[in-house]
Coordinates of C-alpha atoms (C1' of nucleotides) in Angstrom, one line a residue:
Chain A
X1 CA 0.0 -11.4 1.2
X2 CA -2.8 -13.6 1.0
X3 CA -5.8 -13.6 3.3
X4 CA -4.6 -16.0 6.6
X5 CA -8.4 -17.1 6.9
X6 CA -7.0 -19.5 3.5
X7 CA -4.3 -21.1 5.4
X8 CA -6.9 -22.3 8.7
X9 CA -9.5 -22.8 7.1
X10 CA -9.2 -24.2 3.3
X11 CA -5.3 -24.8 3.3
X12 CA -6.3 -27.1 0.2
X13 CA -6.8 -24.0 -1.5
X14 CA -3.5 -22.5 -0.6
X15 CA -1.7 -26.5 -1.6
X16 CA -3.5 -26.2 -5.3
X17 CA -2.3 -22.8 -5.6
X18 CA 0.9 -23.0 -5.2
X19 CA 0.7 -26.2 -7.0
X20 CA 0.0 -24.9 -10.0
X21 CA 2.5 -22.3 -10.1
X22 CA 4.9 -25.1 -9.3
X23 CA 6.1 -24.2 -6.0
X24 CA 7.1 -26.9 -3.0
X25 CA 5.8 -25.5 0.3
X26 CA 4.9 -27.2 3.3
X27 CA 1.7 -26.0 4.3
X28 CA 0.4 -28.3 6.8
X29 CA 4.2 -27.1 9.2
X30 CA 2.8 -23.2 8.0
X31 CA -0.5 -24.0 9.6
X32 CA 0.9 -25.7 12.8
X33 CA 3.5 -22.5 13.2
X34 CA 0.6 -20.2 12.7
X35 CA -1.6 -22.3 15.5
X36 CA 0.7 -22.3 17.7
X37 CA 1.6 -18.7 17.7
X38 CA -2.0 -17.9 18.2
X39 CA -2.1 -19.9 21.2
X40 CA 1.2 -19.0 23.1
X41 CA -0.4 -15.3 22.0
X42 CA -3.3 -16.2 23.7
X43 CA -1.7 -17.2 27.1
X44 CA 0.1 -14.5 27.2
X45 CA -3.0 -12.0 27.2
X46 CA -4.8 -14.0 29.4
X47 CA -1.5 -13.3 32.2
X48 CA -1.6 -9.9 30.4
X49 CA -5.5 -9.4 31.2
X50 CA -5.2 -10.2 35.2
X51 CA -2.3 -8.0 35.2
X52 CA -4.2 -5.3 34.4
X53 CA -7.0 -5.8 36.2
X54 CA -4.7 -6.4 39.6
X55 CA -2.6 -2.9 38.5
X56 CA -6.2 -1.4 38.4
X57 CA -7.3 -2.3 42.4
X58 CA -3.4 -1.4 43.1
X59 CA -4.0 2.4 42.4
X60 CA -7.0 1.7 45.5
X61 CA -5.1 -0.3 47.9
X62 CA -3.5 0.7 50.7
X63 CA -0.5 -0.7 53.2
X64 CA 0.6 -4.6 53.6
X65 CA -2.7 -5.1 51.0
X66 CA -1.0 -3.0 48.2
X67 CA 2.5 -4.4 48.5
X68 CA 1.0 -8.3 48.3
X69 CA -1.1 -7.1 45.2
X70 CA 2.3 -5.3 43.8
X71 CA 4.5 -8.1 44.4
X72 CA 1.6 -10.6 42.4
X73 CA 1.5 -8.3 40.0
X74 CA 4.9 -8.1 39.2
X75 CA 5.2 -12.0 39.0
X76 CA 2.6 -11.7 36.3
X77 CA 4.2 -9.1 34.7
X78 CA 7.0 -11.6 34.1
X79 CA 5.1 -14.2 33.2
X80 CA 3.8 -11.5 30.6
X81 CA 7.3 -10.7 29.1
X82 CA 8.2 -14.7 28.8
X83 CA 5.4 -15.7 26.7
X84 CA 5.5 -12.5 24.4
X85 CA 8.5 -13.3 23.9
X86 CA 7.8 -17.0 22.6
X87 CA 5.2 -15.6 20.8
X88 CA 7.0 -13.1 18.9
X89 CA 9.6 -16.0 18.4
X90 CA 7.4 -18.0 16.8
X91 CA 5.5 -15.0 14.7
X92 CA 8.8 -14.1 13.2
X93 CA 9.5 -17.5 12.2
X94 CA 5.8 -17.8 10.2
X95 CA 6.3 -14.2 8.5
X96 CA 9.5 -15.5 7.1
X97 CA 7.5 -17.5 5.0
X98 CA 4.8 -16.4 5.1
X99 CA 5.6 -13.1 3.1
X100 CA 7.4 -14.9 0.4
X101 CA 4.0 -16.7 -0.6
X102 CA 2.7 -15.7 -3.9
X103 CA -0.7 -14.3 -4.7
X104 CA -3.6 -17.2 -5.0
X105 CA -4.1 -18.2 -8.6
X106 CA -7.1 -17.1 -10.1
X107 CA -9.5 -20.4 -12.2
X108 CA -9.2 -18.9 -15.1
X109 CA -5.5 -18.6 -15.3
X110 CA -4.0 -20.9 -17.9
X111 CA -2.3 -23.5 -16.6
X112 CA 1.5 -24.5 -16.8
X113 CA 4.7 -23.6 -15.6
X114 CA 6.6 -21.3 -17.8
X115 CA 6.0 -19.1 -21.0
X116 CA 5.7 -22.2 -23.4
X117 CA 2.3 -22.6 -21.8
X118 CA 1.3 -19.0 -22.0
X119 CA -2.7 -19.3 -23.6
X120 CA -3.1 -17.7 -26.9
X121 CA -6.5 -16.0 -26.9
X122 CA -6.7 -14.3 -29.6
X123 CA -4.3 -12.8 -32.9
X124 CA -5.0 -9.6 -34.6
X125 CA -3.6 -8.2 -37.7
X126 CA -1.4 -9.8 -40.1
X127 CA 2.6 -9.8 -39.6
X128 CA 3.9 -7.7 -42.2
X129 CA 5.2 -9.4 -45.6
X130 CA 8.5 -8.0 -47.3
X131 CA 9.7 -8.1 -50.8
X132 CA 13.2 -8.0 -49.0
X133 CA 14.5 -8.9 -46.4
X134 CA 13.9 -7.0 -43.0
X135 CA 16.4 -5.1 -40.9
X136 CA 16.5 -6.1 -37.1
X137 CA 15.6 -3.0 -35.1
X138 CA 19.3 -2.2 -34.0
X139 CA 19.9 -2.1 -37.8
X140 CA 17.4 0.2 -38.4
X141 CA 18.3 2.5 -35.7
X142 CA 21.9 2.8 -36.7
X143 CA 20.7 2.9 -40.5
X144 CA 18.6 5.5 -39.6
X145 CA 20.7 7.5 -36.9
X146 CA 18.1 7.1 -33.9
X147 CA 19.4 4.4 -31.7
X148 CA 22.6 4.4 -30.7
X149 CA 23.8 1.5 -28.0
X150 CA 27.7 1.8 -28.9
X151 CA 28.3 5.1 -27.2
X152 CA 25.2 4.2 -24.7
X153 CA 28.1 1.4 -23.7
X154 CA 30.7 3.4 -23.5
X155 CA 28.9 5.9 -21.2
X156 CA 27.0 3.5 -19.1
X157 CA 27.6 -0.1 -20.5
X158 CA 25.6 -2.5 -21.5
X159 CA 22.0 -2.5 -21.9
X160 CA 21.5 1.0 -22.4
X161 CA 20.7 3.1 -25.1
X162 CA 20.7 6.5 -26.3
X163 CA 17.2 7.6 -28.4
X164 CA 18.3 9.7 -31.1
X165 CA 16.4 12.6 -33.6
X166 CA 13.2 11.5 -34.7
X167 CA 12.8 8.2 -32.2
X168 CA 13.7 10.9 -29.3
X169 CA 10.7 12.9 -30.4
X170 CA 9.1 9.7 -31.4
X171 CA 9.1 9.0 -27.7
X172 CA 7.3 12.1 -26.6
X173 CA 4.7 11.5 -29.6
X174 CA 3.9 7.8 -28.2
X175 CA 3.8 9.4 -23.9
X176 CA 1.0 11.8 -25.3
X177 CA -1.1 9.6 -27.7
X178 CA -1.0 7.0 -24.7
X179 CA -1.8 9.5 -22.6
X180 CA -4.6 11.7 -24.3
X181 CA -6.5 8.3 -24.6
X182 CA -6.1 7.5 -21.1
X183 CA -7.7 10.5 -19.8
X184 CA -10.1 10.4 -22.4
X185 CA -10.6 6.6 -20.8
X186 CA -10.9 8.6 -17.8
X187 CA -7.4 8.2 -16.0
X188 CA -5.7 10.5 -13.9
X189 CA -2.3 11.5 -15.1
X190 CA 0.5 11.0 -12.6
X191 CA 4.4 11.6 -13.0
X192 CA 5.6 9.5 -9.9
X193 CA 9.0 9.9 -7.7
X194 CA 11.3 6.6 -9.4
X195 CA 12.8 6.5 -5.9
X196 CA 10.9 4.6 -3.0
X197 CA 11.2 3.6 -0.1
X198 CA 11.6 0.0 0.7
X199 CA 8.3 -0.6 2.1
X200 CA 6.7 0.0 -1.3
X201 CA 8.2 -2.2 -3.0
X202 CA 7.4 -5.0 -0.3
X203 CA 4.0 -3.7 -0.4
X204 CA 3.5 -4.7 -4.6
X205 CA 4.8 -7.7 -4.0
X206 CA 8.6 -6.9 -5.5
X207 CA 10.4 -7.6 -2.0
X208 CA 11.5 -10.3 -1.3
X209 CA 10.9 -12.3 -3.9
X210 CA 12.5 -9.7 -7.0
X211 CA 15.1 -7.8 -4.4
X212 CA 18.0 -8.9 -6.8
X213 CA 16.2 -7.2 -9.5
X214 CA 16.0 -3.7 -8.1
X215 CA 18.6 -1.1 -8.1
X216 CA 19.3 0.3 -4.4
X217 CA 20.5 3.3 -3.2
X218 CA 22.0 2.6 -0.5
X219 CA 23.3 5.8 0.8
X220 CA 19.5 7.4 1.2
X221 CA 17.6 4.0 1.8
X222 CA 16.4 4.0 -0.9
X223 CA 15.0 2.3 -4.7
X224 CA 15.0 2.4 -8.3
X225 CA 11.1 1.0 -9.3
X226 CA 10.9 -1.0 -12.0
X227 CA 8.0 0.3 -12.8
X228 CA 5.4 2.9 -11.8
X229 CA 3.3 0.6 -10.6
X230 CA 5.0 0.2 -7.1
X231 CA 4.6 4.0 -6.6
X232 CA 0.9 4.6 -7.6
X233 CA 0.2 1.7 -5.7
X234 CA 1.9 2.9 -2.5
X235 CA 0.1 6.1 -3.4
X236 CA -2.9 5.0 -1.1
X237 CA -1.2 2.9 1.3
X238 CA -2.6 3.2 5.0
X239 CA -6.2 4.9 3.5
X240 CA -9.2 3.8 3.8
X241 CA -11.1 5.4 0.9
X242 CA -14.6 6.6 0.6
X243 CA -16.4 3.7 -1.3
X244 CA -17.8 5.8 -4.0
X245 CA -14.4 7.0 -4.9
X246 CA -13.8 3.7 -6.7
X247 CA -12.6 3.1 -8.9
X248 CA -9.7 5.4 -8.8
X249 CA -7.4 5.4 -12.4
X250 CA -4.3 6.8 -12.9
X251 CA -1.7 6.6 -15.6
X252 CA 1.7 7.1 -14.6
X253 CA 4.5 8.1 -17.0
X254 CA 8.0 7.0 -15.8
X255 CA 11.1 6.1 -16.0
X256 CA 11.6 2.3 -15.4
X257 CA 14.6 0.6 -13.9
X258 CA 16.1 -2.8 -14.2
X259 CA 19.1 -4.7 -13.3
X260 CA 18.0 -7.7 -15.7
X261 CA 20.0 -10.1 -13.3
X262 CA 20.6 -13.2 -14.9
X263 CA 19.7 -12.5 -18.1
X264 CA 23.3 -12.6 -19.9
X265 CA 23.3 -13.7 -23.4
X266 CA 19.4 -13.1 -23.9
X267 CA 17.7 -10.2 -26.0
X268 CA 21.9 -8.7 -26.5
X269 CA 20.4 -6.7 -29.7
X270 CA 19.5 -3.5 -29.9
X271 CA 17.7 -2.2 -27.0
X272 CA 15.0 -4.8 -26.6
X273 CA 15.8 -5.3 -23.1
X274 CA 17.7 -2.3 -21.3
X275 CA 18.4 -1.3 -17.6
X276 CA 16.3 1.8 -18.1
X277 CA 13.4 2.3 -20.1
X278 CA 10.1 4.9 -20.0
X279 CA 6.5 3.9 -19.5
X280 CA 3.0 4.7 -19.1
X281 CA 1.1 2.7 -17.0
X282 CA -1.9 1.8 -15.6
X283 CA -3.2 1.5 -12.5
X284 CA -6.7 0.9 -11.1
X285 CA -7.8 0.7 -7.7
X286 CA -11.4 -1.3 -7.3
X287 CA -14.0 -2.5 -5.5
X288 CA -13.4 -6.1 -5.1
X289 CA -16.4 -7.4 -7.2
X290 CA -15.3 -5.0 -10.0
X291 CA -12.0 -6.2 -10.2
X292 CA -12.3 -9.0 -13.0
X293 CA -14.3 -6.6 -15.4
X294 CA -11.6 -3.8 -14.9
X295 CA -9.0 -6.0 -15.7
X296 CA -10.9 -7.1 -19.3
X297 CA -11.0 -3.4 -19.3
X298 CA -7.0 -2.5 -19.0
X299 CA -6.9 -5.2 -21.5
X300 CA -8.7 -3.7 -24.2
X301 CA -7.6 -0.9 -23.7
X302 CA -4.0 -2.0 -24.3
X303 CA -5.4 -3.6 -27.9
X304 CA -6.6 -0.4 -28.5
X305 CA -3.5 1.3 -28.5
X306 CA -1.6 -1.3 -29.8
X307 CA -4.2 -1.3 -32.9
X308 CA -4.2 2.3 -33.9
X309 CA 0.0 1.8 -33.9
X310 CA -0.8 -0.9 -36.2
X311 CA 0.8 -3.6 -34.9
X312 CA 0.6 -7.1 -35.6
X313 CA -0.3 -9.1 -32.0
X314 CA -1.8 -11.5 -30.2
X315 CA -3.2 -11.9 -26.4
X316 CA -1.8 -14.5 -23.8
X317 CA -2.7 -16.1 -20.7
X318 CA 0.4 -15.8 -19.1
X319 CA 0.7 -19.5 -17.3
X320 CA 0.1 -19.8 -13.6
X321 CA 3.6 -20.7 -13.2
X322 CA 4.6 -17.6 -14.9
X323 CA 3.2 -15.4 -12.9
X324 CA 4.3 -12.8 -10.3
X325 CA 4.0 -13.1 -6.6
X326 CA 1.6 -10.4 -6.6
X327 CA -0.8 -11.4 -9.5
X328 CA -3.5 -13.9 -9.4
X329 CA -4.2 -13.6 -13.4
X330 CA -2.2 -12.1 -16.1
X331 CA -2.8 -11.3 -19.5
X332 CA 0.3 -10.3 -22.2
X333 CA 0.0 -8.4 -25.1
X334 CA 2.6 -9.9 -27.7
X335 CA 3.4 -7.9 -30.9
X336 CA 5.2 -9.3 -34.0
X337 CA 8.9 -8.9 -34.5
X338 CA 9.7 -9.5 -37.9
X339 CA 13.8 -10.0 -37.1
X340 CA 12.6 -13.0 -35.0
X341 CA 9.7 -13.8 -36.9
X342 CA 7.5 -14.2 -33.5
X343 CA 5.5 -12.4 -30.8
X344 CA 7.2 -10.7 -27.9
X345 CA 6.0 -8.8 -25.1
X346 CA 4.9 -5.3 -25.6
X347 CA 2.3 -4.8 -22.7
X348 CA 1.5 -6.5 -19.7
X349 CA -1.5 -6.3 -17.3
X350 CA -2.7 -8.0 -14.0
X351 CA -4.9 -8.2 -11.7
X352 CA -3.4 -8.7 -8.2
X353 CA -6.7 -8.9 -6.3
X354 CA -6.3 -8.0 -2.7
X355 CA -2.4 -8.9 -2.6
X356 CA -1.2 -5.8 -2.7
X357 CA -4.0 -4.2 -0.7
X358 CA -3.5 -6.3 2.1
X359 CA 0.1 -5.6 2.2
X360 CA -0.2 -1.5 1.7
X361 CA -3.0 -1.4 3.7
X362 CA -5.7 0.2 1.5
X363 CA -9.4 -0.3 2.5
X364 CA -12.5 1.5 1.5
X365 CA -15.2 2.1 4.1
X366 CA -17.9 -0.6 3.2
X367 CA -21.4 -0.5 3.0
X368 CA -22.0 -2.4 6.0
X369 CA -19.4 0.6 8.0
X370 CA -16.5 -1.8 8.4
X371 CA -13.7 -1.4 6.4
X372 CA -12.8 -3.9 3.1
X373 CA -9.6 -4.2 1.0
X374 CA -9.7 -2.5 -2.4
X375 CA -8.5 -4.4 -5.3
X376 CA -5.5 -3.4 -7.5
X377 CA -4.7 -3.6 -11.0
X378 CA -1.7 -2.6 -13.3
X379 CA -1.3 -2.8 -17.1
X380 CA 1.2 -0.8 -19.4
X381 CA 0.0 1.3 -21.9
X382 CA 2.6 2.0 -23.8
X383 CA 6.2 0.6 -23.0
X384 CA 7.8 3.1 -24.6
X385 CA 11.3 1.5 -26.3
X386 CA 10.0 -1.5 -27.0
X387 CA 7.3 0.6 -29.0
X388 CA 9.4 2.4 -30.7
X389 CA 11.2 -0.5 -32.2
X390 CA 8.2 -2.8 -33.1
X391 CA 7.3 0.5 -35.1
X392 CA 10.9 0.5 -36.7
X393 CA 10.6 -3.2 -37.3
X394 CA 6.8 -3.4 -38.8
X395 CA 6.7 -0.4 -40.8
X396 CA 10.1 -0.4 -42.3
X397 CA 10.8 0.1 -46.4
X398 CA 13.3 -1.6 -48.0
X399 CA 15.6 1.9 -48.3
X400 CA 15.2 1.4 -44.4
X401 CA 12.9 4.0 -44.4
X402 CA 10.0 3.5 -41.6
X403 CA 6.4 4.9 -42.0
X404 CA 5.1 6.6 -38.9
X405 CA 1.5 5.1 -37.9
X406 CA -1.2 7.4 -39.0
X407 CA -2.1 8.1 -35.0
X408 CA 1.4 9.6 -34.2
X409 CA 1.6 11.8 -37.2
X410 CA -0.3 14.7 -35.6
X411 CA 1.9 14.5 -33.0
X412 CA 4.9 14.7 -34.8
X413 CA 4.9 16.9 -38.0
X414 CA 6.6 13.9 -40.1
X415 CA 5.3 11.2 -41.7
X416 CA 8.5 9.2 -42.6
X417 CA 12.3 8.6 -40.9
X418 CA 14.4 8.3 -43.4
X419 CA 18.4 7.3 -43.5
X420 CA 20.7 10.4 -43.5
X421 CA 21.9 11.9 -47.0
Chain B
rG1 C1' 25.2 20.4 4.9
rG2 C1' 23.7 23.9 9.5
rA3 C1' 19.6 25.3 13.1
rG4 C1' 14.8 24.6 15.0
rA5 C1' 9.7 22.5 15.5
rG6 C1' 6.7 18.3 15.4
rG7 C1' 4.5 13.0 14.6
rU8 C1' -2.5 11.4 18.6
rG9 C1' -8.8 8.4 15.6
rG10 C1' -11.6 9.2 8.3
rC11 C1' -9.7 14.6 9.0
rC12 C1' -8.3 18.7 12.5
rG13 C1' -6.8 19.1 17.4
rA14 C1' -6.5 18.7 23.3
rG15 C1' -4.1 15.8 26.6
rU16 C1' 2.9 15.2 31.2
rG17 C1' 2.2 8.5 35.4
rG18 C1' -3.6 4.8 37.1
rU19 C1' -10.2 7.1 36.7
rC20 C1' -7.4 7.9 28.6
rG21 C1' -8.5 4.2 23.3
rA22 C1' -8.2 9.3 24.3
rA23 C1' -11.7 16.1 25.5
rG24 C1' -13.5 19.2 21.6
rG25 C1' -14.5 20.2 16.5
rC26 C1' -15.2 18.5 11.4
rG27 C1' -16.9 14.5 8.5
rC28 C1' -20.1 10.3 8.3
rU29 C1' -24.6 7.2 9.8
rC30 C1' -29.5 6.9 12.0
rG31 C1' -33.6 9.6 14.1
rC32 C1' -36.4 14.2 15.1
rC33 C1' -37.7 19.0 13.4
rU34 C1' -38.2 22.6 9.5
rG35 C1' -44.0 22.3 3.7
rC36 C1' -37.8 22.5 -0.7
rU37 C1' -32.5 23.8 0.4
rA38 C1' -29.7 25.5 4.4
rA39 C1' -29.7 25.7 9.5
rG40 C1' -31.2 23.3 14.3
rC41 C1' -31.9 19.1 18.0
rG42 C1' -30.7 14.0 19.8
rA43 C1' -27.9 9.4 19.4
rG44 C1' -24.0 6.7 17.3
rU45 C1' -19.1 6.5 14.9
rA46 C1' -10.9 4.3 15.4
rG47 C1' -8.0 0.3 13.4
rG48 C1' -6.0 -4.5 14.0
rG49 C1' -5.4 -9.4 16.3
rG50 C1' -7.3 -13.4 19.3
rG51 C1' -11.1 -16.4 22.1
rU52 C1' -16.1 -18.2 22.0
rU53 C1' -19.6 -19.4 18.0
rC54 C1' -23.0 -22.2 12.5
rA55 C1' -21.9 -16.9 12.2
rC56 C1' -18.4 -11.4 8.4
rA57 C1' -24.2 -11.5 14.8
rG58 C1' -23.4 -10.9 20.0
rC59 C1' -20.1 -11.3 24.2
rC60 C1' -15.0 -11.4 26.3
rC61 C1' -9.7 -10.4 26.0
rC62 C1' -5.2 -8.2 23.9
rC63 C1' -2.5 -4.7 20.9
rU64 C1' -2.1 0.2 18.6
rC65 C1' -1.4 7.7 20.4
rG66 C1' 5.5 7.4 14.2
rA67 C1' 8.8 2.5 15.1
rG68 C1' 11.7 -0.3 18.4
rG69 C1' 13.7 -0.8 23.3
rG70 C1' 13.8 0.7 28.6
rU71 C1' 11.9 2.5 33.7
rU72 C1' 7.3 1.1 36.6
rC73 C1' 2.6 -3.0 39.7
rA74 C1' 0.8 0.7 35.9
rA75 C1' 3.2 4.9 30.0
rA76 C1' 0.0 8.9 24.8
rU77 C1' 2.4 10.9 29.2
rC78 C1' 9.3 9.6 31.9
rC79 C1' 14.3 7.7 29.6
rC80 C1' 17.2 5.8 25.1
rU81 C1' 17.7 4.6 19.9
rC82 C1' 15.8 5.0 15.2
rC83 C1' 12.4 6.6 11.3
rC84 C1' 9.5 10.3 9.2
rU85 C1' 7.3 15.3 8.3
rC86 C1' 7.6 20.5 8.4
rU87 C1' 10.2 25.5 8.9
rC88 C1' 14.5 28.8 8.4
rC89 C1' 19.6 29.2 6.3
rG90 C1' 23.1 27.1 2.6
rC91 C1' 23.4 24.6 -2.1
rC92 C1' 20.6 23.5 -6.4
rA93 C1' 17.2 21.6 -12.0

RNA sequence: GGAGAGGUGGCCGAGUGGUCGAAGGCGCUCGCCUGCUAAGCGAGUAGGGGGUUCACAGCCCCCUCGAGGGUUCAAAUCCCUCCCUCUCCGCCA
């Protein structure tokens, strides 16, 4: 949710918003609907004031005086009940839309509508060159025994995959590299429940706008998050936090659930893009002038992780049209995938200002002794299949051998994964 | 799955129809005192919305004691529905 004070008093604002992330709303009929459920609000507590004041001399009077006051009283009490009513009317028609309005856009967002007009900002490290030609990743993993998605299918259907041998350990190597260097950043580790309730996922922004995206479980009321983000952010919902407590860090390892909802016939190799996939995220909450720095911060972070896995990338700014409801900038980190000679997404990180604040209700007690909403910020740190296989892809041999990145070798005991004999 | 208890301010915790947005405590802020620290004394301190306004200053109004509905002139207090938390038993990684 965005701050209302926009919509009455700069609604331009709001109009070039939305206009660059390519979205058609009528905000001038959003600003009358909001006006005019602040005034039929506002008659009603005026009845609503005199009613109490009468009820008040009521508990004094006595005789023919007290029934004339109760009878007047009771009139207004009606009069009360009709105009709350409009009112509520009317609210409910504004929230409608008023909760499906994305985050504003932040200036320096790039500008456009999808990811053709993502901003590249930087590159780093050179794409791999092969005296042969490269195996995709689902190759490799059947080559090398450590992906299977053929028996994944036949267990759970498409878009899964099973993590096999050394990729299964390669995914507990990759969780603690990513997370010994987030603690060391200062983080807080966190293991988060998967399953939310639904108010969590309205309050990061996911509902309504993503609902088809999200598995339900009906039964208990309850979700599947996508990512760990909606449950560290619900994490603080309803506080109001101690202003020198920010910023708070955490990094979340979990499970990630997606139903990929029409996305037929895109990314059907391998296990590029899956229903269920592990990650370690990020996520900061901060005082609202720190927000921009932190979110440079997340970023390089991310490139740090990504460089010591020696990895090929470069850093986009993901176009305003392209964004999430709940982020007002984005930046991507894309690595190089030598099977489609081009940069995909490995990481991700945003900073959704007080979007998701203001819709989970975290404050911090100001300086001034009124309350202020935090900031938020989410990034992933290591995505963990899609790691693995930009690993299989960029360090491969041509025996189909891979080379484990220098980093990850403590943490594994091998340096190689080598085909079967 | 069975049985029971309970949801009140930043936190703990009183409060069964009007004088309660709410005792008391903790915490916090300011001041005083104590030659440091601790203790002590005094005052202040819920959140949200709206009106007025140049104003995030004042002043005024409304809402909120888990949520929603109801009874009543009047509800934290009475009634109904739902949600949530905890305890014991059962099951269980």
């Amino acid at each position: 949710m965005i701050d209302l004070a926009i919509l009455r008093d700069n609604p331009e604002i709001l109009e070039k918003s939305l206009a660059r992330r390519g979205l058609t709303v009528d905000v001038a009929r959003l600003a009358d609907l909001d006006r005019r459920v602040r005034e039929t609000r506002h008659r009603a507590e005026q009845v609503r004031a005199r009613q109490k004041e009468l009820g008040k001399r009521i508990a004094r009077l006595q005789g023919t005086e007290k029934q004339e006051a109760i009878a007047e009283a009771s009139a207004l009490a009606e009069e009360f009940k009709r105009l709350s009513a409009e009112a509520d009317q009317l609210e409910t028609e504004f929230q409608e839309i008023w909760v499906t309005i994305p985050n504003l856009v932040d200036d320096t967002a790039a500008d456009g509508f999808t990811e053709a007009d993502n901003q590249e900002i930087k590159r780093v490290g050179d794409p791999p060159r092969f005296d042969f030609e490269p195996r995709d990743h689902a190759e490799l993993g059947t080559l090398l025994d450590v992906i299977d998605t053929d028996r994944a299918a036949k267990v759970s259907g498409s878009r899964f995959g099973y993590l096999k041998g050394k990729a299964a350990l390669l995914e507990f190597a990759l969780v603690r590299f990513a997370m010994d260097r987030l603690v060391e950043a200062g983080f807080t580790p966190m293991v988060p429940p998967v399953l939310v309730r639904e108010f969590a996922l309205f309050g990061t922004g996911f509902f309504p706008g993503d609902r088809e995206q999200v598995y339900e479980v009906p039964a208990d009321g309850l979700f599947l998050v996508g990512t760990s983000e909606v449950s560290l952010a619900a994490y603080h919902a309803e506080e109001i936090l101690p202003e020198e407590v920010l910023p708070i860090r955490y990094a979340g390892f979990s499970t990630c659930f997606r139903r990929e909802a029409g996305t037929y016939g895109r990314d059907t190799t391998g296990i590029f893009r899956v229903h269920q996939f592990d990650k370690v995220e990020m996520f900061a909450f901060t005082h609202p002038d720190a927000s921009r720095d932190e979110h440079e911060r997340l970023l390089s972070i991310e490139e740090d992780l990504v460089q010591t896995l020696e990895l090929p990338y470069r850093v986009v700014n993901v176009a305003a049209g392209d964004l999430g409801a709940s982020a007002a900038k984005k930046y991507d980190i894309e690595v190089w995938f030598p099977s489609q000679e081009t940069y995909r997404e490995l990481t991700s990180c945003s900073n959704t200002t007080d979007f998701q604040a203001r819709r989970l209700r975290i404050r911090f007690r100001a300086g001034h002794g009124g309350t202020e909403l935090v900031h938020t910020l989410n990034g992933t740190a290591i995505a963990v299949g899609r790691t693995i296989i930009a690993i299989l892809e960029n360090h491969q041999r041509a025996d189909g051998s891979v080379r484990i990145p220098e980093a990850l070798v403590p943490y594994l005991g091998f340096d190689l994964i080598e085909p079967p004999r």
